[in-house]
Short mmCIF file of C-alpha atoms in Angstrom, two decimals:
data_model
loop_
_atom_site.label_atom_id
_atom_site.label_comp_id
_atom_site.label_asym_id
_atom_site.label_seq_id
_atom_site.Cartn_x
_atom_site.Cartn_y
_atom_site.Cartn_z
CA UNK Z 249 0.00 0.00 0.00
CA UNK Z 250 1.07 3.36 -0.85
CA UNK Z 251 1.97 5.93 2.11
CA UNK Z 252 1.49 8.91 -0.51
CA UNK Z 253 -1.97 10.47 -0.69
CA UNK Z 254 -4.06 9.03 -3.59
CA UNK Z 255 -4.10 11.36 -6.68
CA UNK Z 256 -7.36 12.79 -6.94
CA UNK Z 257 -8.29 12.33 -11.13
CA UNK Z 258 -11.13 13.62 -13.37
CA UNK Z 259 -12.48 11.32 -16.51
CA UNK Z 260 -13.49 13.72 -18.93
CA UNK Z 261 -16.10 12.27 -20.82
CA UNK Z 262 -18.34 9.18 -20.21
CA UNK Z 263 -17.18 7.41 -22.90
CA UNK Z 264 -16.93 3.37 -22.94
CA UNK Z 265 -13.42 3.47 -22.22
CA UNK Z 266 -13.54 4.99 -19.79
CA UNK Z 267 -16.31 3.40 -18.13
CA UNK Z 268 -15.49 -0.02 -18.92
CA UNK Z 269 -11.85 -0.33 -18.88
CA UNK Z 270 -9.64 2.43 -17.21
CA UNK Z 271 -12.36 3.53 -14.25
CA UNK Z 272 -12.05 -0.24 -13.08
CA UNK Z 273 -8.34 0.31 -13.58
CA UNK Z 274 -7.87 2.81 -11.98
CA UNK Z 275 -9.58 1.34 -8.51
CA UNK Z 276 -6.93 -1.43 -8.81
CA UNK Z 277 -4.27 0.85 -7.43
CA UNK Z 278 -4.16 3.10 -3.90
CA UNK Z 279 -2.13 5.63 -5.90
CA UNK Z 280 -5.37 6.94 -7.32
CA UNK Z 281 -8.97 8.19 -6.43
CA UNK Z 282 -11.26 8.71 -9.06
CA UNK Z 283 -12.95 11.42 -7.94
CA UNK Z 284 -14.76 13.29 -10.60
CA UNK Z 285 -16.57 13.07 -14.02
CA UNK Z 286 -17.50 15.05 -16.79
CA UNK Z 287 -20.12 15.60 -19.79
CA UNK Z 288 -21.20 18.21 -22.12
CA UNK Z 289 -24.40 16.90 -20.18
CA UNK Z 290 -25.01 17.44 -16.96
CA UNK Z 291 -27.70 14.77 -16.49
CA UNK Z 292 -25.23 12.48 -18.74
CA UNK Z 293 -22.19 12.99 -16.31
CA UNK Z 294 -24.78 12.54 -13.13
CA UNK Z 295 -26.43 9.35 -14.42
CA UNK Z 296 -22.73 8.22 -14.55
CA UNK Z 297 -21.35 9.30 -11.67
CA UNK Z 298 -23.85 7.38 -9.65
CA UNK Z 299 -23.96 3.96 -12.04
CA UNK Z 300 -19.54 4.33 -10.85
CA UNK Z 301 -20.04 5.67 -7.64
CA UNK Z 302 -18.03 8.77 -8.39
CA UNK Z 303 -18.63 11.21 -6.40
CA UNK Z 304 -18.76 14.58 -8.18
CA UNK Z 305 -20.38 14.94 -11.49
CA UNK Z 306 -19.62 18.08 -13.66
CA UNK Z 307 -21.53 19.20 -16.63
CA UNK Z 308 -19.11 20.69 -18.69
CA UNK Z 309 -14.92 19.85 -19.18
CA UNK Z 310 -13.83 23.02 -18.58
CA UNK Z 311 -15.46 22.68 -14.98
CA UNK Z 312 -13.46 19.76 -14.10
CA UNK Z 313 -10.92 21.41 -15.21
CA UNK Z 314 -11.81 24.42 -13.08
CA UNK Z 315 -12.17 22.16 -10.23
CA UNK Z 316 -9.87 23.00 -7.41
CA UNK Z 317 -10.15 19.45 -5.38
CA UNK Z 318 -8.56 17.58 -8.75
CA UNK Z 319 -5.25 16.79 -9.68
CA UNK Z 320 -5.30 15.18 -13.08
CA UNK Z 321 -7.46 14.29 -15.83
CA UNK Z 322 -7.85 11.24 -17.61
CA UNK Z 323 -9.11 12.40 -21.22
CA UNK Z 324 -10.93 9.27 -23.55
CA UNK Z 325 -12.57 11.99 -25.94
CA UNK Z 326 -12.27 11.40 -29.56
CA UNK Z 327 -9.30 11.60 -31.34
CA UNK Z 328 -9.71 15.32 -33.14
CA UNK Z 329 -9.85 16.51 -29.31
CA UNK Z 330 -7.44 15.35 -27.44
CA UNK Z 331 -4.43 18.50 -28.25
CA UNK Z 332 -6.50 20.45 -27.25
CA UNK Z 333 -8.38 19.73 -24.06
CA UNK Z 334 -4.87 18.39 -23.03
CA UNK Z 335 -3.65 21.97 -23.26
CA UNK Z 336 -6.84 22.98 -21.44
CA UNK Z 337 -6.23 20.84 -18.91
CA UNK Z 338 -2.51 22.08 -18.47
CA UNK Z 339 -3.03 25.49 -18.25
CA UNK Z 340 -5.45 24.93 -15.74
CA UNK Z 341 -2.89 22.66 -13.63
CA UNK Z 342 -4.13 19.41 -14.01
CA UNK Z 343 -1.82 16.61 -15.22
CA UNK Z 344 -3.26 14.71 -18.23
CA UNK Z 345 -2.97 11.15 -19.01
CA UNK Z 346 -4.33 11.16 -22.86
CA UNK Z 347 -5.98 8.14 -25.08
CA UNK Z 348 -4.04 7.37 -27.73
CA UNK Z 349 -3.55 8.76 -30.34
CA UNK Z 350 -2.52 11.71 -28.83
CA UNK Z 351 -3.38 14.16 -31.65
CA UNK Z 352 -4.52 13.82 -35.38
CA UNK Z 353 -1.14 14.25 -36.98
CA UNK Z 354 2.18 15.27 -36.00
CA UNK Z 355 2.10 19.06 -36.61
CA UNK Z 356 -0.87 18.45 -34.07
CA UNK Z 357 1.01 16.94 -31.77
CA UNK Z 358 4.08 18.80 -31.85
CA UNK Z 359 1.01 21.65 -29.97
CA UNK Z 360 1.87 19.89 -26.78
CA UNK Z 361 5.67 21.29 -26.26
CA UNK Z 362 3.42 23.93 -24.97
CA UNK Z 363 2.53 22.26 -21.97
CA UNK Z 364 3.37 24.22 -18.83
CA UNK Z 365 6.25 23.49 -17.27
CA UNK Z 366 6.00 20.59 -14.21
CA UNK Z 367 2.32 19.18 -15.89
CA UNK Z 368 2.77 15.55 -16.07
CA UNK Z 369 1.82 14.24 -19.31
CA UNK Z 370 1.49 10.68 -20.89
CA UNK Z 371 0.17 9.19 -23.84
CA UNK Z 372 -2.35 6.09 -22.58
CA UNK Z 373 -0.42 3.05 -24.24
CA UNK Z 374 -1.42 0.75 -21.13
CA UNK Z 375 0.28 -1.88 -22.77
CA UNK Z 376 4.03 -0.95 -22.13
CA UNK Z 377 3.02 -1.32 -18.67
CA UNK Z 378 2.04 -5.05 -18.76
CA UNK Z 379 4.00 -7.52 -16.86
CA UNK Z 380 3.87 -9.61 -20.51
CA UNK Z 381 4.95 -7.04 -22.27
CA UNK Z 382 8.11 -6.34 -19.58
CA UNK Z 383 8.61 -9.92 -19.82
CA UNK Z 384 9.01 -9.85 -23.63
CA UNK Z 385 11.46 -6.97 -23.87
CA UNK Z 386 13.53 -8.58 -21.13
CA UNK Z 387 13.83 -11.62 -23.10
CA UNK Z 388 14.87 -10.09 -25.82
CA UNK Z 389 17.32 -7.89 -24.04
CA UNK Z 390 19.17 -10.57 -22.34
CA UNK Z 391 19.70 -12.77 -25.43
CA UNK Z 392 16.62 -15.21 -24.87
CA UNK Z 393 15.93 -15.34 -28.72
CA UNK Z 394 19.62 -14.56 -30.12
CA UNK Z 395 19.46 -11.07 -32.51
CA UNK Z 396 15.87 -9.79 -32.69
CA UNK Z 397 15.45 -9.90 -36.31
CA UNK Z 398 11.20 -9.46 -36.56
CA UNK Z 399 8.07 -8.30 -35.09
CA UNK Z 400 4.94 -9.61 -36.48
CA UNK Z 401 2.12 -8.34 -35.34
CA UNK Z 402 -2.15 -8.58 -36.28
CA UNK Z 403 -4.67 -6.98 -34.85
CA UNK Z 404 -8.69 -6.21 -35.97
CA UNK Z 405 -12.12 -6.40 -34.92
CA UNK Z 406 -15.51 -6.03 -37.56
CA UNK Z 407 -17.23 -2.90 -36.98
CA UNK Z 408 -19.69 -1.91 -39.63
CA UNK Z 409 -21.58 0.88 -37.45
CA UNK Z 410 -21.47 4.47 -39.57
CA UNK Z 411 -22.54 6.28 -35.94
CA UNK Z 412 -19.19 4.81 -34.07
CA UNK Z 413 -16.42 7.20 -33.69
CA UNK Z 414 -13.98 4.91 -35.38
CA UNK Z 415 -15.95 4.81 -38.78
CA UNK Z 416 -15.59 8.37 -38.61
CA UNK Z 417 -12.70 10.00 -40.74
CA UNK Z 418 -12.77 13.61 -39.51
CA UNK Z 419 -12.72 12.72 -35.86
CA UNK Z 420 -9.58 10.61 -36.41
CA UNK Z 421 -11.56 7.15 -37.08
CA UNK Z 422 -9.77 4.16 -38.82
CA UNK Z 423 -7.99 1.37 -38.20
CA UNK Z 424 -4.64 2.75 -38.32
CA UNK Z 425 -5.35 5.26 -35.48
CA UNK Z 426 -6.99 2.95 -33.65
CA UNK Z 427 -5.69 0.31 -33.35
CA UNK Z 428 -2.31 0.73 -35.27
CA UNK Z 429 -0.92 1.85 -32.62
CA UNK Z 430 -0.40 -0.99 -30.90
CA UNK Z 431 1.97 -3.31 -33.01
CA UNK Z 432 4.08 0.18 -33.74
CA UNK Z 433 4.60 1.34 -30.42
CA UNK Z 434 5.02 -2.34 -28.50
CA UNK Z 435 7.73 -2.36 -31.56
CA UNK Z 436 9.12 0.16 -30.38
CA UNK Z 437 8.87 -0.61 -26.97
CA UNK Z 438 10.61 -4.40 -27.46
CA UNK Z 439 13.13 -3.02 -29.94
CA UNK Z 440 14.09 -0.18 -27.94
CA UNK Z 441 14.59 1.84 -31.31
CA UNK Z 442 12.72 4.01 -33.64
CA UNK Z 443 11.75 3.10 -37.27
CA UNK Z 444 14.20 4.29 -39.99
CA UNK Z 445 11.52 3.81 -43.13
CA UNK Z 446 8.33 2.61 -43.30
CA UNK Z 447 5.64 1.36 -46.40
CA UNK Z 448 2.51 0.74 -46.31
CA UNK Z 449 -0.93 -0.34 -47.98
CA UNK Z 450 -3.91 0.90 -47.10
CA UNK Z 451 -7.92 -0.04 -48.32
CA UNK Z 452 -10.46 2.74 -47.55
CA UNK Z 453 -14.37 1.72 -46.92
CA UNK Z 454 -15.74 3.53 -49.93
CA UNK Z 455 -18.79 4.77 -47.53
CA UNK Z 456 -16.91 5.76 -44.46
CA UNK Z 457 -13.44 7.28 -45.99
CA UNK Z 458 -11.82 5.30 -43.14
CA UNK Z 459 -9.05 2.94 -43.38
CA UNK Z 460 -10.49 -0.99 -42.66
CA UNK Z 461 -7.62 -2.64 -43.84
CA UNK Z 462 -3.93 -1.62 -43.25
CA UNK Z 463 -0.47 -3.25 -43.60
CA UNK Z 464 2.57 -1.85 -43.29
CA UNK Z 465 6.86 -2.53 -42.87
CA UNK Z 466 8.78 -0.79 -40.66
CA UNK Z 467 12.55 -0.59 -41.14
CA UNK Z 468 13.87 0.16 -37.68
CA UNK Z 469 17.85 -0.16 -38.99
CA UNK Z 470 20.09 -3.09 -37.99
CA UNK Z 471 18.19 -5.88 -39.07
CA UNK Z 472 14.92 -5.86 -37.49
CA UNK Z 473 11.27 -5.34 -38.94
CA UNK Z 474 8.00 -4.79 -38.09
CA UNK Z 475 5.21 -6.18 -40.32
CA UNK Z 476 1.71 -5.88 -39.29
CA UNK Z 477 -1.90 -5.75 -40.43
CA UNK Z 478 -5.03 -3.95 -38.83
CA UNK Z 479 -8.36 -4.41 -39.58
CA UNK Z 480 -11.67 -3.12 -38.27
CA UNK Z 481 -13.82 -5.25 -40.75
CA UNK Z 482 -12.11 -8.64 -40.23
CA UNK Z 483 -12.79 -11.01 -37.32
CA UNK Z 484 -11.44 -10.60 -34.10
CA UNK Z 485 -8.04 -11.42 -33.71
CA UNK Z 486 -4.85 -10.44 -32.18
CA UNK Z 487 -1.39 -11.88 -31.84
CA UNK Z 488 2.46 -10.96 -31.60
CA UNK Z 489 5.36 -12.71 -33.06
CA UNK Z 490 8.76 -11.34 -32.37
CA UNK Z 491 11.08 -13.52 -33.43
CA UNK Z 492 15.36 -13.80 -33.65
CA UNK Z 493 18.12 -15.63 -34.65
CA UNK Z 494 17.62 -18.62 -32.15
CA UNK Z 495 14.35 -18.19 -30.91
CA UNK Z 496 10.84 -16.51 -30.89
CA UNK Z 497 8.60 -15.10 -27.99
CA UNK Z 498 4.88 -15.34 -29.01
CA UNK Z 499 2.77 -12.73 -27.17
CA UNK Z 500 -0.75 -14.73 -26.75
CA UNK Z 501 -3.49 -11.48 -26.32
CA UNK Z 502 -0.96 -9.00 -26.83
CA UNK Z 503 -2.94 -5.90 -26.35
CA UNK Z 504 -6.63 -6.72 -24.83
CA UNK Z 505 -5.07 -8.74 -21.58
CA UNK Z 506 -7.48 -9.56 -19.80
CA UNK Z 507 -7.92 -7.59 -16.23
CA UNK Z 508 -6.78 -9.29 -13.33
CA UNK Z 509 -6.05 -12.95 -14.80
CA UNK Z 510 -2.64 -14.26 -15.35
CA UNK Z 511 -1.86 -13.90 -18.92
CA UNK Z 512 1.06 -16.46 -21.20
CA UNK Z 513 3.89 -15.41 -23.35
CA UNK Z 514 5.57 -18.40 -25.31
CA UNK Z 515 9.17 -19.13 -25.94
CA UNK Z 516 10.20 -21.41 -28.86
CA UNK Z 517 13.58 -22.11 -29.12
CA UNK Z 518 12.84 -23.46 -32.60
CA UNK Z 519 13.99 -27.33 -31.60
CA UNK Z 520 10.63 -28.98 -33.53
CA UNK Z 521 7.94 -27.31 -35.58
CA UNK Z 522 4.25 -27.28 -34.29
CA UNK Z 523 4.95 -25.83 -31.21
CA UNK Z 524 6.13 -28.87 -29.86
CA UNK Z 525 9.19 -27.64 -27.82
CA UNK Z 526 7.51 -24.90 -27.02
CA UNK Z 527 7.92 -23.02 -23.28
CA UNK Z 528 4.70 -21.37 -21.97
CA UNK Z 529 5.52 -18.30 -19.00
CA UNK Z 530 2.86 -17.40 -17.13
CA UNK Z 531 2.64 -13.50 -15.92
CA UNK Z 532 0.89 -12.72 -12.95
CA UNK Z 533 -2.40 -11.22 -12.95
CA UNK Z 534 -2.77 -7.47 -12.92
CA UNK Z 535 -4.89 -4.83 -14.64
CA UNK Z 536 -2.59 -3.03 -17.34
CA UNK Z 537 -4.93 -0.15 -17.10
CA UNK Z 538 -4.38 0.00 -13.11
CA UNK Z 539 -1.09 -0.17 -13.61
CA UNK Z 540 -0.66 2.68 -16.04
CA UNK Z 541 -2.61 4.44 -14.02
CA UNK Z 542 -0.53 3.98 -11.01
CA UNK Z 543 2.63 4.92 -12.99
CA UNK Z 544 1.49 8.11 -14.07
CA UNK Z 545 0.33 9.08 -10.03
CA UNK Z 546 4.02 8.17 -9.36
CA UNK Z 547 5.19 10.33 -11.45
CA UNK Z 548 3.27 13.07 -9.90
CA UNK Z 549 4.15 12.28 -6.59
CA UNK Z 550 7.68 12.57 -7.74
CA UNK Z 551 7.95 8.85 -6.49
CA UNK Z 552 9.15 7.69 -9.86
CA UNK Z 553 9.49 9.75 -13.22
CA UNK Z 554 7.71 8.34 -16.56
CA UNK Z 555 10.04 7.35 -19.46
CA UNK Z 556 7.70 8.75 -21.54
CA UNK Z 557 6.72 12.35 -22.62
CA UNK Z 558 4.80 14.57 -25.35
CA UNK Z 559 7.80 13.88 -27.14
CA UNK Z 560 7.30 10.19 -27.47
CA UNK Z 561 3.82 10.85 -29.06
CA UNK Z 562 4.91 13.42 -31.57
CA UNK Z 563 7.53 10.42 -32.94
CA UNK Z 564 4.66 8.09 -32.91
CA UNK Z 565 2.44 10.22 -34.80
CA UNK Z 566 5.05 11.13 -37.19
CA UNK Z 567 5.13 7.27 -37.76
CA UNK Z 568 1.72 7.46 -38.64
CA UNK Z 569 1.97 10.29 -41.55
CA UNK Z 570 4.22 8.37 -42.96
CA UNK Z 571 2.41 4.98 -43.32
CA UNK Z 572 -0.50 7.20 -44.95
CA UNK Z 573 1.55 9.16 -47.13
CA UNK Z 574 3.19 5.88 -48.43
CA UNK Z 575 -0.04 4.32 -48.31
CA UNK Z 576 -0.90 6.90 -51.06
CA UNK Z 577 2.45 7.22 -52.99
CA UNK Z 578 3.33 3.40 -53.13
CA UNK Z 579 6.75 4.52 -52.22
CA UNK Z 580 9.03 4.27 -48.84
CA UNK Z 581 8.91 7.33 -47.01
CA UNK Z 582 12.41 8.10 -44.44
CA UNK Z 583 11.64 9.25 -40.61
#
């Protein structure tokens, strides 16, 4: 348990999220209270406040933000919104953690450097917080798999809706930005490097505008590549390959772990096809959202800084221009 008083966070919004995901997260850890929500709607933001047992409800953003008793915000808005009712947020002293992506493009993004100065800030990638995904980068650190040579990665759901969010192009919908993310930045993450060039393909739903089907390479130097594929009219599926010169870690649910259970990486030394020499870990159970959360309120507390700044979301989303601009020229584009 922590001796530091609980950080006292704001959801902005009542989106699913939010309501679903992070909120139950969040009450996994002593290093944070939830202790206020928000909606354009007042009777919205009440009807949730008392189906979560929150115990303020606000009926507009800039209220929480206005707020004296919070801290920090926790902002699951769409995607078009998120610069700026970060900056909102900072100038009004609250720390933000941010849903991913952090902004639409990079020139967005790059609007954060003017955060005030001693606002906590972090990009919600919950999954660089997961015991698995710790696991995996040790691995490969130590040797585990010989030279990291690959990352393969798949992720996709079917959504069909035209009212979602994610089927909508101007409020940064798509499969890309959704969910695109994931196999770039846990890349990143295992690699402990940034992309050098990247390619990549990219169908568009003729109705929505948005992309549904995605694949892309990412040179990160040195021998190692990322290949993935994201899809958000495909069934569900989602698995991680990240292989090397003597072995391969295969990352079961790599980025939808499910809360509290004990989740399996795999480590195949590559003795006997099939899978038949094949070493299953088992992580401990946790809530990758709870412990996100409790890394950020660390990092306010000055207990523990976060490796991870605006910065790191301005490279990701320059990662992202440049799958979409190669998705449109058919060429490689340089980072």
């Amino acid at each position: 348990m922590s001796t530091h008083k609980p950080v006292r966070i704001g959801v902005v919004s009542t989106a699913n999220i939010a309501r679903e995901k992070v909120i139950p997260g969040f009450r996994t850890t002593p290093w944070l209270e939830v202790a206020a929500i928000a909606s354009r709607n007042i009777d919205t933001a009440k009807t949730a406040a008392v189906a979560l047992d929150i115990p303020v409800a606000h009926g507009s953003y800039e209220a929480l933000f206005a707020d004296p008793s919070i801290e920090a915000v926790y902002i699951p808005t769409p995607n078009d919104s998120h610069v700026d009712l970060t900056l909102a947020a900072a100038r009004a002293g609250k720390h933000v953690l941010s849903e991913k992506p952090a902004a639409m493009n990079a020139a967005d993004a790059e609007r954060l450097a003017a955060l005030p100065p001693g606002i906590v800030y972090l990009e919600a990638f919950m999954v660089r917080f997961h015991p698995q995904w710790l696991k995996t980068r040790e691995l490969v650190r130590t040797g585990a798999i010989g030279r990291v040579a690959a990352a393969q990665s798949f992720f996709s759901y079917f959504l069909d809706d035209p009212a979602n969010i994610r089927n909508k192009p101007e409020n940064g919908g798509g499969g890309l930005w959704d969910i695109g993310v994931y196999p770039i930045v846990t890349a990143r993450f295992v690699f402990d490097a940034e992309p050098k060039r990247v390619i990549g393909l990219i169908e568009l739903d003729k109705t929505f505008g948005t992309d549904v089907l995605t694949s892309a390479i990412l040179d990160f130097g040195e021998g190692r590549h990322l290949t993935f594929t994201v899809g958000t009219q495909t069934v569900p599926h989602q698995r991680v390959n990240v292989v090397g010169s003597t072995g391969r870690i295969e990352v079961v649910i790599p980025f939808n772990a499910p809360p509290m259970q004990e989740t399996v990486i795999r480590l195949d030394r590559g003795t006997a096809l099939g899978d038949a020499k094949i070493e299953e870990i088992t992580l401990p159970a946790c809530d990758q959202y709870g412990l996100q959360g409790e890394a950020f309120a660390k990092a306010i507390r000055g207990v523990e800084p976060l490796p991870y700044d605006y910065r790191d979301a301005v490279k990701m989303m320059k990662i992202l221009d440049a799958i979409v601009e190669s998705g449109k020229t058919g060429r490689w584009v340089s980072l």
